[in-house]
C-alpha positions as a printed Julia matrix, in Angstrom:
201×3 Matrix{Float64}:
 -32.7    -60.72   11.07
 -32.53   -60.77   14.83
 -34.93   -63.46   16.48
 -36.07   -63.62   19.77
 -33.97   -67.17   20.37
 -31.25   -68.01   18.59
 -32.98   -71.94   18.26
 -35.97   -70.83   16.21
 -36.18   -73.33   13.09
 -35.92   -71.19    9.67
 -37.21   -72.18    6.45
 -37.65   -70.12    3.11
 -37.21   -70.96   -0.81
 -34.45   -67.56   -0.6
 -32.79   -69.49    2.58
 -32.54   -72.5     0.36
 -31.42   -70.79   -2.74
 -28.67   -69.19   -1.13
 -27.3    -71.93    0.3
 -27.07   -74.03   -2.94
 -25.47   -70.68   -4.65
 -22.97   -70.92   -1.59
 -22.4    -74.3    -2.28
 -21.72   -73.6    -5.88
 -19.05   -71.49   -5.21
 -17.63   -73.71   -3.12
 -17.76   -76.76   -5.17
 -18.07   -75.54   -8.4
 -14.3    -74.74   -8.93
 -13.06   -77.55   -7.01
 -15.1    -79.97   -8.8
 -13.99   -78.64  -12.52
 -10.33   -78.64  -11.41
 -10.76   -82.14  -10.17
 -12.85   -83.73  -13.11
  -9.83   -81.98  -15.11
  -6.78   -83.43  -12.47
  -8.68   -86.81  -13.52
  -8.79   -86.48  -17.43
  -5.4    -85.79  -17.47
  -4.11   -88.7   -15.44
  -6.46   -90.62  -17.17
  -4.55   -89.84  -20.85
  -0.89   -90.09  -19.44
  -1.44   -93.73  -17.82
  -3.25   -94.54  -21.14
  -0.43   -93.23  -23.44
   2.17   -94.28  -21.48
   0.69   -98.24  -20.5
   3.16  -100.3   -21.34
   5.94   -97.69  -22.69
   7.27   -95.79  -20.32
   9.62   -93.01  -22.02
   9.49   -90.04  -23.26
   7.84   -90.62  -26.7
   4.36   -91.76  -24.88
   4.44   -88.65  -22.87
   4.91   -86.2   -26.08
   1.75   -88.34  -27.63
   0.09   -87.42  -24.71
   1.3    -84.27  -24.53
  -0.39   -83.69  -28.38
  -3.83   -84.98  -26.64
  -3.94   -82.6   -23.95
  -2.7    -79.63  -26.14
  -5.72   -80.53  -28.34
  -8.17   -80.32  -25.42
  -6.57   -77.31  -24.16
  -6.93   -75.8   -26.86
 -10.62   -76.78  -27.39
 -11.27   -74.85  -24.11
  -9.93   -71.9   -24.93
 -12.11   -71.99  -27.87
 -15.15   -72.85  -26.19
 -14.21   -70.06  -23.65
 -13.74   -68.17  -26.82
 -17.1    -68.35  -28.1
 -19.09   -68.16  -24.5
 -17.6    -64.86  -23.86
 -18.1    -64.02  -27.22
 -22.13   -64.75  -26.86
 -21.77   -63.53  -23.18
 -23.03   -66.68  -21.27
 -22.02   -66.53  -17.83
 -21.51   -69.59  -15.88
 -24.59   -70.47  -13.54
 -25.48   -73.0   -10.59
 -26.7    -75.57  -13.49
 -24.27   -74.73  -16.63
 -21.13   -74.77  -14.96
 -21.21   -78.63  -15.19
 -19.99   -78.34  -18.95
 -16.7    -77.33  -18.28
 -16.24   -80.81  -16.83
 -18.17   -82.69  -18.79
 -16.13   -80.78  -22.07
 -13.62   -82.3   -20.12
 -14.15   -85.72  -20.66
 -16.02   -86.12  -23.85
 -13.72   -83.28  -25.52
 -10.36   -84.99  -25.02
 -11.71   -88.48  -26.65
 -12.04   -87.05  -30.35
  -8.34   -85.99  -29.8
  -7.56   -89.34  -28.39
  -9.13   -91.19  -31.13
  -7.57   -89.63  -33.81
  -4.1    -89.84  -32.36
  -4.3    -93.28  -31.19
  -5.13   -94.15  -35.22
  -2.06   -92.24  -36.49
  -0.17   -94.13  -33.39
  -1.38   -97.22  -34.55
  -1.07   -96.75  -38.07
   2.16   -94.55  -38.16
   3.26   -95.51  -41.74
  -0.29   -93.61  -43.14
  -0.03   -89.91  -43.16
  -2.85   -87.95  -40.94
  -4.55   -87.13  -44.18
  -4.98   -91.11  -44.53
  -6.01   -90.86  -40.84
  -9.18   -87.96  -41.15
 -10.0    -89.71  -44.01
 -10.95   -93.12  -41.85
 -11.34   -92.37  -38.55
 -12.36   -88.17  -39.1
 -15.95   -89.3   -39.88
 -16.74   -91.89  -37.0
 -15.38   -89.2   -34.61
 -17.42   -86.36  -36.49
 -21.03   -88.74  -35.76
 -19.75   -89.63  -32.35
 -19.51   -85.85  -31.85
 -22.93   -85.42  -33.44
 -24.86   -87.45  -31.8
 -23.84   -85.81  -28.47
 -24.68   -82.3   -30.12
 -28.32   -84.07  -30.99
 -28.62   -84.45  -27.45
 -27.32   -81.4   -26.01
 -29.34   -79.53  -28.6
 -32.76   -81.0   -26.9
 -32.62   -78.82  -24.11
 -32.87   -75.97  -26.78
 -36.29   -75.77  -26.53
 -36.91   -75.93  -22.71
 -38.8    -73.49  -20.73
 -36.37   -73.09  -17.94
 -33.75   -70.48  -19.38
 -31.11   -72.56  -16.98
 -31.23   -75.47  -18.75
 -31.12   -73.44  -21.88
 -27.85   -72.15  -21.07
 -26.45   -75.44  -20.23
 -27.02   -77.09  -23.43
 -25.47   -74.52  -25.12
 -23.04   -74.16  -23.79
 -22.32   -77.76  -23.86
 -22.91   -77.62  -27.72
 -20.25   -75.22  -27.91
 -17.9    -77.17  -25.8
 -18.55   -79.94  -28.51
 -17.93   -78.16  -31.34
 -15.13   -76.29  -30.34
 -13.15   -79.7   -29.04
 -14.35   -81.27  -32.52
 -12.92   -78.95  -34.88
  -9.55   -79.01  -32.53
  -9.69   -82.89  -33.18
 -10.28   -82.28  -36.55
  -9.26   -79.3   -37.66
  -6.24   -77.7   -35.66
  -4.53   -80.7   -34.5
  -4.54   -82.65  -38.1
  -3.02   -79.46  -39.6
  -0.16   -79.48  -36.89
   0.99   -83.28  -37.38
   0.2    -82.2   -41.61
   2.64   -79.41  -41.11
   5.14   -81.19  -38.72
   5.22   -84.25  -42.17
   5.8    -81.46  -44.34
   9.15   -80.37  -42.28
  10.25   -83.94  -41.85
   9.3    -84.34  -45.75
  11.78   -81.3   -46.54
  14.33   -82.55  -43.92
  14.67   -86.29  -45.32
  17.4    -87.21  -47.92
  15.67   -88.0   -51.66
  14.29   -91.1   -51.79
  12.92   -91.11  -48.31
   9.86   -93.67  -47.78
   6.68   -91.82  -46.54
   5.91   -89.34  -43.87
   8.38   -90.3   -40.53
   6.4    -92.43  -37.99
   4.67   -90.79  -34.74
   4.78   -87.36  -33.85
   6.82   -87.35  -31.07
């Protein structure tokens, strides 16, 4: 819109608008790669505190293949309900993030810290504080449900969705790995063999 001086103040709600979409676009990606940069450091240095070698990084390695995995789920089922990403939603890809990769955490830290048990043993103990922890978030999430503004809709579910899928990851796909992986080292071990082999590395 040409203006008779260039120095004429504007102000308008679409003026505003599209400068917070701009800014979106801007920061949007650059803040989910970032908050993802950070979870990622953040399991490494706590994996490998204290024991730097190989074996922490595989155990690591396990935790971030678990949230990876939960991603692509929750991608999965967003496309799958086609929910596009918006100026409000987009902030549970980070969030998934950082509450996603603890229910992987916990339940590999347990079978780290109780290697002689097999990761039955370990779903059986831990699987069901991790399962409330998860629940209670969902509870939460869930509220926004029922609000009027169909932004905030879309952000709590897809933040549901981001819990569930980086739940049953936790609890579903990464237990039957480490299962399977006991099963091999089961076969592999001479008769007479004590248990399922320690770690998973």
């Amino acid at each position: 819109v040409r203006l008779p001086r260039s120095d004429l103040p504007m102000a308008a709600s679409t003026l505003v608008f599209a400068d917070v979409l701009e800014a979106i676009e801007q920061d949007g990606p650059r803040a989910t790669l970032l908050s993802l940069a950070g979870v990622v450091l953040l399991v490494v240095v706590a994996f490998g505190l204290g024991k730097r070698d190989l074996r922490s990084l595989s155990d690591a390695g396990w935790v971030l293949a678990a949230l990876a995995m939960g991603v692509l789920w929750f991608g999965g089922l967003a496309g799958a309900l086609q929910l596009r990403l918006n100026m409000l939603n987009f902030i549970a890809l980070p969030i998934t993030f950082g509450i996603g990769v603890d229910y992987a955490t916990n339940v590999f830290q347990r079978r780290r810290l109780d290697h002689a048990r097999s990761i039955g043993d370990v779903l059986r103990t831990t699987g069901g504080a991790v399962a409330l922890c998860s629940l209670t978030t969902v509870i939460g999430y869930s509220s926004l449900l029922v609000a009027r503004n169909q932004a905030l809709i879309s952000f709590g579910l897809l933040a549901v969705l981001g819990e569930v899928a980086c739940l049953a990851t936790a609890l579903l796909a990464l237990p039957a790995v480490l299962r399977w992986r006991e099963l091999a080292r089961e076969v592999k071990a001479p008769p007479g063999a004590a248990g399922p082999a320690a770690g998973a590395g």
